[in-house]
Short mmCIF file of C-alpha atoms and ligand atoms in Angstrom, two decimals:
data_model
loop_
_atom_site.label_atom_id
_atom_site.label_comp_id
_atom_site.label_asym_id
_atom_site.label_seq_id
_atom_site.Cartn_x
_atom_site.Cartn_y
_atom_site.Cartn_z
CA MET A 300 38.43 11.02 -28.40
CA LYS A 301 39.99 9.97 -31.67
CA VAL A 302 43.24 8.06 -31.29
CA ARG A 303 45.59 7.31 -34.16
CA THR A 304 48.96 5.58 -34.37
CA PHE A 305 51.54 6.76 -36.88
CA HIS A 306 54.65 4.92 -38.06
CA VAL A 307 57.14 7.45 -39.33
CA LYS A 308 60.85 8.01 -39.84
CA SER A 309 61.20 11.18 -37.77
CA MET A 310 59.38 13.36 -35.27
CA HIS A 311 59.18 16.01 -37.93
CA GLU A 312 57.26 13.67 -40.22
CA ALA A 313 55.09 12.58 -37.27
CA ILE A 314 54.00 16.13 -36.49
CA ARG A 315 53.17 16.79 -40.12
CA SER A 316 51.12 13.59 -40.40
CA ILE A 317 49.33 14.23 -37.11
CA LYS A 318 48.40 17.76 -38.16
CA ASP A 319 47.22 16.57 -41.58
CA THR A 320 45.15 13.75 -40.14
CA LEU A 321 43.89 15.01 -36.79
CA GLY A 322 44.31 18.77 -37.12
CA PRO A 323 46.32 21.34 -35.14
CA ASP A 324 44.71 20.59 -31.73
CA ALA A 325 45.88 16.98 -31.59
CA VAL A 326 48.08 15.93 -28.68
CA ILE A 327 50.81 13.32 -28.68
CA LEU A 328 50.11 10.53 -26.19
CA SER A 329 53.24 8.43 -26.61
CA THR A 330 56.29 7.88 -28.78
CA LYS A 331 58.54 4.88 -29.01
CA ARG A 332 60.94 3.23 -31.42
CA VAL A 333 59.74 -0.06 -32.83
CA ARG A 334 61.36 -2.45 -35.22
CA SER A 335 60.38 -2.26 -38.86
CA TRP A 336 59.72 -5.74 -40.18
CA ASP A 337 59.79 -4.78 -43.83
CA ASN A 338 63.13 -6.41 -44.54
CA GLY A 339 62.49 -9.60 -42.65
CA PHE A 340 64.08 -9.82 -39.24
CA GLY A 341 64.71 -6.66 -37.32
CA LEU A 342 68.41 -7.28 -37.67
CA LEU A 343 68.21 -6.51 -41.33
CA GLY A 344 65.41 -4.00 -41.22
CA GLY A 345 65.60 -0.67 -39.43
CA SER A 346 63.42 0.85 -36.79
CA VAL A 347 60.62 3.37 -37.07
CA LEU A 348 59.03 5.81 -34.70
CA GLU A 349 55.59 4.82 -33.45
CA VAL A 350 53.66 7.88 -32.36
CA MET A 351 50.21 7.71 -30.80
CA ALA A 352 48.22 10.92 -31.00
CA ALA A 353 44.68 11.89 -30.05
CA ILE A 354 42.15 14.63 -30.45
CA GLU A 355 39.01 15.38 -28.45
CA ASP A 356 35.93 14.95 -30.53
CA ASP A 357 33.90 18.06 -29.71
CA ALA A 358 31.52 17.84 -32.66
CA ALA A 359 27.84 17.81 -31.68
CA VAL A 360 27.29 14.24 -32.61
CA PRO A 361 24.57 12.09 -31.06
CA GLU A 362 26.24 9.65 -28.66
CA ALA A 363 26.56 6.26 -30.32
CA ALA A 364 25.83 3.17 -28.26
CA PRO A 365 29.03 2.12 -26.49
CA LEU A 366 30.86 -0.74 -28.10
CA LEU A 367 31.66 -2.03 -24.63
CA GLY A 368 28.58 -2.19 -22.40
CA GLU A 369 29.10 -0.55 -18.99
CA ASP A 370 29.11 -3.88 -17.19
CA GLU A 371 31.60 -5.24 -19.61
CA GLN A 372 33.83 -2.22 -19.21
CA THR A 373 33.81 -2.67 -15.43
CA ARG A 374 34.44 -6.38 -15.70
CA ALA A 375 37.21 -5.87 -18.22
CA ALA A 376 38.82 -3.33 -15.94
CA VAL A 377 38.84 -5.66 -12.90
CA THR A 378 39.68 -8.89 -14.71
CA PRO A 379 42.67 -10.37 -12.89
CA ALA A 380 45.56 -10.30 -15.31
CA PRO A 381 48.27 -12.92 -15.30
CA MET A 382 50.42 -10.60 -17.40
CA VAL A 383 52.94 -8.34 -15.72
CA PRO A 384 51.30 -4.93 -15.10
CA ALA A 385 53.25 -3.03 -17.74
CA GLU A 386 52.33 -5.56 -20.42
CA GLU A 387 48.74 -5.56 -19.33
CA SER A 388 48.30 -1.83 -19.38
CA ARG A 389 49.99 -1.69 -22.77
CA PHE A 390 47.58 -4.25 -24.09
CA GLN A 391 44.56 -2.65 -22.42
CA LYS A 392 45.55 0.63 -23.98
CA THR A 393 45.90 -0.93 -27.41
CA LEU A 394 42.62 -2.71 -27.12
CA GLN A 395 40.75 0.23 -25.67
CA GLY A 396 42.24 2.31 -28.45
CA ALA A 397 40.96 -0.26 -30.91
CA MET A 398 37.47 -0.15 -29.47
CA GLU A 399 37.48 3.65 -29.19
CA THR A 400 38.60 3.99 -32.77
CA GLY A 401 35.82 1.69 -33.87
CA LYS A 402 33.33 3.80 -31.91
CA GLU A 403 34.58 7.04 -33.39
CA GLN A 404 34.64 5.64 -36.88
CA SER A 405 31.01 4.62 -36.59
CA ARG A 406 29.95 8.22 -35.93
CA PRO A 407 30.27 9.81 -39.34
CA ALA A 408 27.74 7.31 -40.68
CA ALA A 409 25.27 8.40 -37.95
CA ARG A 410 25.98 12.03 -38.79
CA GLN A 411 25.07 11.47 -42.42
CA VAL A 412 21.61 10.21 -41.46
CA PRO A 413 19.35 13.22 -40.80
CA GLY A 414 16.53 11.35 -39.04
CA PRO A 415 16.26 7.90 -37.52
CA SER A 416 15.12 5.87 -40.50
CA ARG A 417 13.93 2.31 -39.96
CA GLU A 418 17.33 1.01 -41.07
CA THR A 419 19.12 3.35 -38.64
CA ARG A 420 16.98 2.20 -35.69
CA ALA A 421 17.68 -1.40 -36.59
CA THR A 422 21.40 -0.67 -36.79
CA SER A 423 21.27 1.15 -33.47
CA THR A 424 19.65 -1.84 -31.72
CA SER A 425 22.13 -4.22 -33.21
CA THR A 426 24.99 -1.89 -32.23
CA HIS A 427 23.70 -1.91 -28.65
CA ASN A 428 23.57 -5.71 -28.71
CA ASN A 429 27.06 -5.62 -30.09
CA GLY A 430 28.12 -3.96 -26.83
CA GLU A 431 27.81 -7.31 -25.08
CA ASN A 432 29.56 -9.07 -27.91
CA GLN A 433 32.34 -6.52 -27.81
CA GLY A 434 32.77 -7.14 -24.07
CA ALA A 435 33.04 -10.88 -24.61
CA THR A 436 35.35 -10.23 -27.53
CA PHE A 437 37.49 -7.95 -25.38
CA GLN A 438 38.00 -10.64 -22.79
CA SER A 439 38.64 -13.43 -25.24
CA PHE A 440 41.14 -11.24 -27.12
CA GLN A 441 42.95 -10.56 -23.88
CA ARG A 442 43.25 -14.29 -23.21
CA VAL A 443 44.42 -14.96 -26.74
CA TYR A 444 46.95 -12.14 -26.47
CA GLU A 445 48.32 -13.64 -23.26
CA ASP A 446 48.42 -17.10 -24.88
CA LEU A 447 50.35 -15.74 -27.85
CA LEU A 448 52.93 -14.11 -25.57
CA ALA A 449 53.22 -17.34 -23.57
CA GLN A 450 53.83 -19.16 -26.86
CA GLY A 451 56.80 -16.91 -27.55
CA VAL A 452 55.10 -14.58 -30.04
CA GLU A 453 56.64 -11.13 -29.67
CA HIS A 454 54.66 -8.21 -28.19
CA ALA A 455 55.00 -6.17 -31.37
CA THR A 456 53.69 -9.04 -33.48
CA ALA A 457 50.73 -9.77 -31.22
CA GLU A 458 49.84 -6.07 -31.17
CA ALA A 459 50.19 -5.72 -34.94
CA CYS A 460 47.80 -8.66 -35.39
CA LEU A 461 45.38 -7.07 -32.97
CA ARG A 462 45.53 -3.78 -34.86
CA GLU A 463 44.83 -5.53 -38.15
CA LEU A 464 41.95 -7.37 -36.53
CA ARG A 465 40.54 -4.08 -35.26
CA GLU A 466 40.71 -2.53 -38.70
CA THR A 467 38.90 -5.49 -40.22
CA LEU A 468 36.25 -5.45 -37.50
CA VAL A 469 35.69 -1.73 -37.94
CA GLU A 470 35.37 -2.22 -41.68
CA GLN A 471 32.85 -4.98 -41.14
CA GLY A 472 31.00 -2.95 -38.49
CA SER A 473 30.42 -5.86 -36.13
CA ALA A 474 32.34 -8.11 -33.83
CA GLN A 475 30.75 -11.41 -33.01
CA ARG A 476 32.97 -13.25 -30.56
CA ASN A 477 33.38 -16.45 -32.57
CA SER A 478 33.84 -14.78 -35.90
CA SER A 479 36.33 -12.39 -34.29
CA LEU A 480 38.45 -15.24 -32.99
CA GLN A 481 38.22 -16.93 -36.36
CA LEU A 482 39.28 -13.64 -37.89
CA LEU A 483 42.24 -13.38 -35.53
CA ARG A 484 43.29 -16.86 -36.61
CA THR A 485 43.09 -15.70 -40.22
CA VAL A 486 45.06 -12.54 -39.41
CA LEU A 487 47.78 -14.67 -37.81
CA LEU A 488 47.88 -17.37 -40.44
CA ASP A 489 47.88 -14.95 -43.37
CA ARG A 490 51.42 -14.24 -42.22
CA VAL A 491 52.52 -17.86 -42.59
CA SER A 492 53.44 -19.80 -45.71
CA THR A 493 54.42 -23.40 -46.34
CA ALA A 494 56.28 -25.24 -49.07
CA GLY A 495 55.14 -28.49 -50.62
CA PRO A 496 56.79 -31.89 -50.22
CA LEU A 497 60.29 -32.47 -51.57
CA LEU A 498 59.04 -34.73 -54.34
CA SER A 499 55.51 -34.79 -55.60
CA ALA A 500 55.06 -35.56 -59.30
CA ALA A 501 56.55 -38.77 -60.65
CA GLY A 502 59.81 -38.17 -62.47
CA GLU A 503 60.54 -34.95 -60.56
CA GLN A 504 64.18 -34.50 -59.50
CA LYS A 505 65.35 -32.51 -56.52
CA ILE A 506 68.59 -31.70 -54.74
CA ALA A 507 68.12 -30.60 -51.14
CA LEU A 508 70.79 -29.20 -48.83
CA PHE A 509 70.25 -29.27 -45.05
CA VAL A 510 72.01 -26.60 -43.01
CA GLY A 511 71.60 -25.29 -39.50
CA PRO A 512 73.07 -25.06 -36.00
CA SER A 513 74.60 -28.19 -34.47
CA GLY A 514 72.40 -30.79 -32.89
CA VAL A 515 69.11 -29.53 -34.30
CA GLY A 516 68.36 -32.78 -36.17
CA LYS A 517 69.74 -32.30 -39.71
CA THR A 518 71.09 -35.84 -40.08
CA SER A 519 68.02 -37.42 -38.44
CA THR A 520 65.73 -35.48 -40.76
CA ILE A 521 67.72 -36.62 -43.81
CA ALA A 522 67.43 -40.21 -42.53
CA LYS A 523 63.65 -39.77 -42.17
CA LEU A 524 63.30 -38.32 -45.68
CA ALA A 525 65.61 -40.93 -47.24
CA THR A 526 63.64 -43.73 -45.58
CA HIS A 527 60.33 -42.32 -46.67
CA TYR A 528 61.21 -41.60 -50.27
CA GLY A 529 63.55 -44.59 -50.69
CA ILE A 530 61.49 -47.29 -48.97
CA VAL A 531 57.89 -46.08 -48.71
CA GLU A 532 57.68 -44.29 -52.08
CA GLN A 533 60.29 -46.43 -53.84
CA ARG A 534 62.00 -43.39 -55.39
CA SER A 535 65.74 -43.37 -56.13
CA VAL A 536 67.60 -41.48 -53.41
CA ALA A 537 71.30 -40.59 -53.02
CA LEU A 538 73.00 -39.20 -49.92
CA ILE A 539 75.99 -36.88 -49.71
CA THR A 540 77.53 -35.77 -46.46
CA MET A 541 79.77 -32.73 -46.18
CA ASP A 542 80.03 -33.24 -42.41
CA THR A 543 83.56 -34.59 -42.38
CA TYR A 544 84.65 -32.69 -39.27
CA ARG A 545 83.65 -35.54 -36.98
CA PRO A 546 84.15 -39.17 -38.11
CA ALA A 547 81.12 -40.15 -36.02
CA ALA A 548 78.93 -37.88 -38.16
CA VAL A 549 79.79 -39.78 -41.35
CA GLU A 550 79.22 -43.10 -39.61
CA HIS A 551 75.81 -41.88 -38.40
CA LEU A 552 74.58 -41.40 -41.95
CA ARG A 553 76.50 -44.40 -43.36
CA LEU A 554 74.54 -46.64 -41.02
CA TYR A 555 71.24 -45.39 -42.45
CA ALA A 556 72.56 -45.60 -46.02
CA GLU A 557 73.56 -49.23 -45.52
CA VAL A 558 70.26 -50.21 -43.95
CA LEU A 559 68.35 -48.47 -46.74
CA GLY A 560 70.64 -49.70 -49.50
CA ILE A 561 71.27 -46.12 -50.60
CA GLU A 562 74.53 -44.73 -51.98
CA LEU A 563 76.41 -42.36 -49.63
CA SER A 564 79.19 -40.06 -50.86
CA VAL A 565 81.49 -38.20 -48.50
CA ALA A 566 82.57 -34.73 -49.67
CA ALA A 567 85.20 -32.72 -47.82
CA SER A 568 84.62 -29.55 -49.87
CA CYS A 569 82.03 -27.88 -52.07
CA GLU A 570 84.03 -28.98 -55.11
CA GLU A 571 83.90 -32.63 -53.99
CA ALA A 572 80.20 -32.26 -53.26
CA ARG A 573 79.60 -30.95 -56.79
CA ALA A 574 81.45 -33.97 -58.19
CA ALA A 575 79.31 -36.27 -56.02
CA ILE A 576 76.14 -34.58 -57.29
CA ALA A 577 77.31 -35.08 -60.89
CA GLN A 578 77.86 -38.76 -60.14
CA ALA A 579 74.46 -39.20 -58.51
CA ARG A 580 72.54 -37.12 -61.02
CA GLU A 581 70.33 -40.04 -62.04
CA ALA A 582 68.77 -40.12 -58.57
CA GLU A 583 65.37 -38.49 -58.18
CA LEU A 584 66.33 -37.10 -54.80
CA ILE A 585 69.79 -36.09 -53.62
CA LEU A 586 69.96 -35.18 -49.92
CA ILE A 587 73.07 -33.33 -48.70
CA ASP A 588 74.06 -33.15 -45.03
CA THR A 589 76.34 -30.43 -43.64
CA THR A 590 78.29 -29.70 -40.47
CA GLY A 591 76.30 -27.90 -37.79
CA PHE A 592 77.16 -24.22 -37.64
CA ASN A 593 77.49 -21.77 -34.80
CA PRO A 594 75.05 -18.97 -35.69
CA TYR A 595 77.29 -16.48 -33.91
CA GLU A 596 80.30 -17.43 -36.06
CA PRO A 597 79.36 -16.52 -39.63
CA ILE A 598 82.39 -18.33 -41.11
CA THR A 599 81.15 -21.72 -39.90
CA ALA A 600 77.69 -20.86 -41.17
CA GLN A 601 78.91 -20.18 -44.71
CA ARG A 602 80.96 -23.32 -45.52
CA TRP A 603 78.28 -24.79 -47.77
CA ARG A 604 77.70 -21.56 -49.72
CA GLY A 605 80.09 -22.55 -52.52
CA LEU A 606 77.58 -25.23 -53.52
CA LEU A 607 74.98 -22.66 -54.46
CA ASN A 608 77.13 -21.20 -57.23
CA GLY A 609 77.18 -24.45 -59.16
CA ALA A 610 75.12 -25.64 -62.07
CA TYR A 611 72.72 -27.47 -59.79
CA PRO A 612 69.67 -25.64 -58.51
CA MET A 613 68.83 -26.83 -55.03
CA GLU A 614 66.38 -26.35 -52.22
CA VAL A 615 68.08 -25.26 -49.00
CA HIS A 616 66.38 -26.28 -45.75
CA LEU A 617 67.48 -24.32 -42.71
CA VAL A 618 66.91 -26.78 -39.85
CA LEU A 619 66.02 -25.20 -36.51
CA ALA A 620 64.75 -26.56 -33.21
CA ALA A 621 61.25 -25.32 -32.39
CA GLY A 622 62.03 -24.45 -28.78
CA THR A 623 64.87 -22.06 -29.68
CA ARG A 624 64.57 -18.50 -28.35
CA VAL A 625 63.42 -16.01 -30.97
CA PRO A 626 66.63 -13.89 -30.79
CA ASP A 627 68.70 -17.01 -31.57
CA LEU A 628 66.36 -17.95 -34.41
CA VAL A 629 66.85 -14.43 -35.73
CA VAL A 630 70.62 -14.83 -35.79
CA SER A 631 70.52 -18.29 -37.40
CA THR A 632 68.07 -17.16 -40.04
CA SER A 633 70.05 -14.03 -40.83
CA GLN A 634 72.93 -16.31 -41.92
CA CYS A 635 70.89 -17.63 -44.84
CA VAL A 636 67.95 -15.28 -45.39
CA ASP A 637 69.27 -14.30 -48.84
CA VAL A 638 69.55 -17.87 -50.13
CA PRO A 639 67.19 -18.54 -53.06
CA GLY A 640 64.81 -21.44 -52.48
CA LEU A 641 65.29 -21.32 -48.70
CA ARG A 642 62.85 -23.20 -46.45
CA LEU A 643 62.55 -23.37 -42.68
CA LEU A 644 62.46 -26.90 -41.29
CA PHE A 645 61.61 -27.03 -37.61
CA THR A 646 62.41 -30.07 -35.47
CA LYS A 647 61.69 -31.09 -31.89
CA LEU A 648 58.13 -29.78 -31.83
CA ASP A 649 57.54 -32.56 -29.32
CA GLU A 650 60.05 -31.02 -26.93
CA THR A 651 58.37 -27.64 -26.52
CA ALA A 652 55.03 -26.07 -25.72
CA GLY A 653 55.94 -22.76 -27.36
CA TYR A 654 55.40 -22.48 -31.10
CA GLY A 655 55.76 -18.70 -31.31
CA GLY A 656 59.30 -19.04 -32.67
CA ILE A 657 58.05 -20.99 -35.69
CA PHE A 658 55.46 -18.30 -36.32
CA GLU A 659 57.90 -15.40 -35.83
CA ALA A 660 60.56 -16.91 -38.09
CA THR A 661 58.26 -17.48 -41.04
CA HIS A 662 56.15 -14.35 -40.76
CA ARG A 663 59.07 -11.97 -40.33
CA THR A 664 61.05 -13.36 -43.24
CA GLY A 665 58.35 -14.68 -45.55
CA ILE A 666 60.36 -17.91 -45.84
CA PRO A 667 58.03 -20.91 -46.14
CA LEU A 668 57.94 -23.78 -43.65
CA SER A 669 58.78 -27.20 -45.10
CA TYR A 670 58.70 -30.06 -42.57
CA TRP A 671 58.29 -30.50 -38.83
CA GLY A 672 60.20 -33.06 -36.77
CA THR A 673 57.96 -34.38 -34.02
CA GLY A 674 60.18 -36.99 -32.36
CA GLN A 675 63.15 -39.29 -32.79
CA ARG A 676 61.53 -42.15 -34.69
CA VAL A 677 62.72 -42.68 -38.25
CA PRO A 678 60.81 -42.12 -40.47
CA ASP A 679 57.54 -41.69 -38.55
CA ASP A 680 58.26 -38.47 -36.71
CA LEU A 681 58.31 -36.12 -39.66
CA VAL A 682 55.31 -34.26 -41.04
CA GLN A 683 54.78 -31.65 -43.68
CA ALA A 684 54.31 -28.22 -42.14
CA GLN A 685 50.72 -27.01 -42.42
CA VAL A 686 49.38 -23.53 -41.85
CA ASP A 687 46.16 -24.76 -40.23
CA ARG A 688 48.02 -26.89 -37.73
CA LEU A 689 50.22 -24.00 -36.73
CA GLY A 690 46.98 -22.14 -36.01
CA ASP A 691 45.83 -25.01 -33.80
CA LEU A 692 49.16 -25.09 -31.99
CA LEU A 693 49.23 -21.34 -31.44
CA LEU A 694 45.60 -20.87 -30.44
CA GLY A 695 44.68 -24.32 -29.20
CA GLY A 696 45.72 -23.69 -25.60
CA GLN A 697 48.25 -26.51 -25.45
CA VAL A 698 49.52 -27.45 -22.04
CA ARG A 699 52.57 -29.47 -21.08
CA THR A 700 51.59 -32.14 -18.63
CA PRO A 701 54.32 -32.81 -16.05
CA ALA A 702 53.03 -36.36 -15.51
CA THR A 703 53.64 -37.55 -19.07
CA GLY A 704 55.90 -34.80 -20.33
CA THR A 705 53.83 -34.65 -23.51
CA THR A 706 52.06 -31.74 -25.06
CA GLN A 707 48.35 -32.37 -25.03
CA ALA A 708 47.46 -30.28 -28.04
CA TRP A 709 50.25 -31.82 -30.06
CA GLU A 710 48.96 -35.32 -29.37
CA ARG A 711 45.42 -34.27 -30.07
CA HIS A 712 46.41 -32.90 -33.43
CA THR A 713 48.75 -35.64 -34.50
CA THR A 714 47.37 -38.98 -33.41
CA PRO A 715 44.12 -39.36 -35.31
CA THR A 716 44.99 -37.61 -38.54
CA PHE A 717 48.31 -39.12 -39.53
CA VAL A 718 48.68 -41.55 -42.38
CA PRO A 719 51.62 -43.98 -42.38
CA GLY A 720 54.97 -43.00 -43.79
CA ILE A 721 55.63 -39.30 -43.86
CA LYS A 722 52.47 -38.10 -42.29
CA THR A 723 50.39 -35.37 -43.80
CA TYR A 724 47.73 -33.66 -41.78
CA ALA A 725 44.18 -34.08 -42.92
CA ARG A 726 42.59 -30.67 -43.19
N1 GTP B 1057 62.69 -35.17 -29.68
C1 GTP B 1057 63.19 -35.01 -30.89
N2 GTP B 1057 64.47 -35.30 -31.09
C2 GTP B 1057 64.97 -35.13 -32.34
C3 GTP B 1057 64.19 -34.64 -33.40
N3 GTP B 1057 64.98 -34.56 -34.49
C4 GTP B 1057 66.21 -35.00 -34.11
N4 GTP B 1057 66.21 -35.34 -32.81
C5 GTP B 1057 67.31 -35.83 -32.00
O1 GTP B 1057 68.28 -34.79 -31.85
C6 GTP B 1057 69.58 -35.36 -31.71
C7 GTP B 1057 70.52 -34.71 -32.70
O2 GTP B 1057 70.10 -35.09 -34.01
P1 GTP B 1057 71.07 -35.07 -35.27
O3 GTP B 1057 70.29 -35.50 -36.44
O4 GTP B 1057 72.33 -35.79 -34.98
O5 GTP B 1057 71.36 -33.51 -35.32
P2 GTP B 1057 72.34 -32.76 -36.31
O6 GTP B 1057 71.74 -31.44 -36.61
O7 GTP B 1057 72.67 -33.62 -37.47
O8 GTP B 1057 73.60 -32.58 -35.37
P3 GTP B 1057 75.10 -32.20 -35.82
O9 GTP B 1057 75.46 -33.06 -36.98
O10 GTP B 1057 75.92 -32.48 -34.60
O11 GTP B 1057 75.12 -30.76 -36.16
C8 GTP B 1057 69.42 -36.86 -31.93
O12 GTP B 1057 69.35 -37.50 -30.68
C9 GTP B 1057 68.08 -36.97 -32.65
O13 GTP B 1057 67.43 -38.21 -32.43
C10 GTP B 1057 62.81 -34.32 -33.14
O14 GTP B 1057 62.04 -33.86 -34.00
N5 GTP B 1057 62.37 -34.52 -31.86
MG1 MG B 1058 74.50 -34.32 -38.24
#
């Protein structure tokens, strides 16, 4: 049986595509509406119809060796699944579909070969051996899929990655377990991008604005960056706070400014902030703090927007806590997704064991990750975001230990590779 999935705008288009691709005898197995990620988060994008259709393959084709050996098929079928049944069967269906499609796609090649040449026999043996590999791959994919869901990666994302993996495996014609998992990592991480450090080359100047929901760690992150660049790197830094709604907020930053010997300006409006920038323009790095916004009240989320119209190009870092639910990340990000030079800065990675939100936010929007906050210590607990490390966190099987409250994988990845100051991961 040949199974194909179509993403279309209407049922009418689906039927036309199915007929064109599979012919008039094809049957529709399922239809559902799924979000289209093309425009970033689903909020901004629309939805499309996902139609799965199949056709019996009645051509007289010699039976190809099964991609899943019989034993493996039985084992796969009885593997106890920690997923809820509906999720499991959905995944099994996707994966079986993937394997079936691979099997069907390998047939035309066999059909083209009139007799079993030496090369064909060799391929056939290796295909048979691949049956075992496919079985192992099947099971390890299932575990990885469950891990991704547990991390907070969305079903649709995990399935899309799996589909892409399948297509690549089919193209390559083999599926060694290790290389498949490596490939899955690549498939996942191809969807992630990072931005460089705030200041790299000597003499570079940067203005950075930090926005985000309340309590996520905007002011602490600014303190970490100011300490690093001002003290460790000996660069000239200026601070501006637009968070004048609470007197305690100004005092919070003033304390750091005094300790660091850095100038702090207080700006009650975008106009005042622009004047403060003009005054501090000699500084290599100007860091601007803002009042925390309520993502569900767009007016509070837009107070700093007036700054973007000025003569000063700036990097805007949307600060978000790593453990936030994906739907809330979606709403926060939708407040600023159109801002040029936007970066996602995640904090509190030490307070969660689920990194799926980080992955979802960057891959759905294409906005690069800048820094990660990994604790409360200033300036030590700030690292540059790195694609490879996100891969480790997503696929490394991290476990929260109730005894210590720490995340094992996080510690494993951070402790040995950090250098003092703002820590950069060694690759
Ligand atoms: N565990 C942990 N705590 C953090 C991290 N970053 C900040 N915090 C803590 O989170 C709390 C809030 O941090 P702030 O920097 O005041 O957050 P904010 O976004 O400026 O808050 P508002 O100004 O009220 O909007 C403080 O107790 C920080 O020490 C982090 O990466 N990990
Ligand atoms: Mg603050």
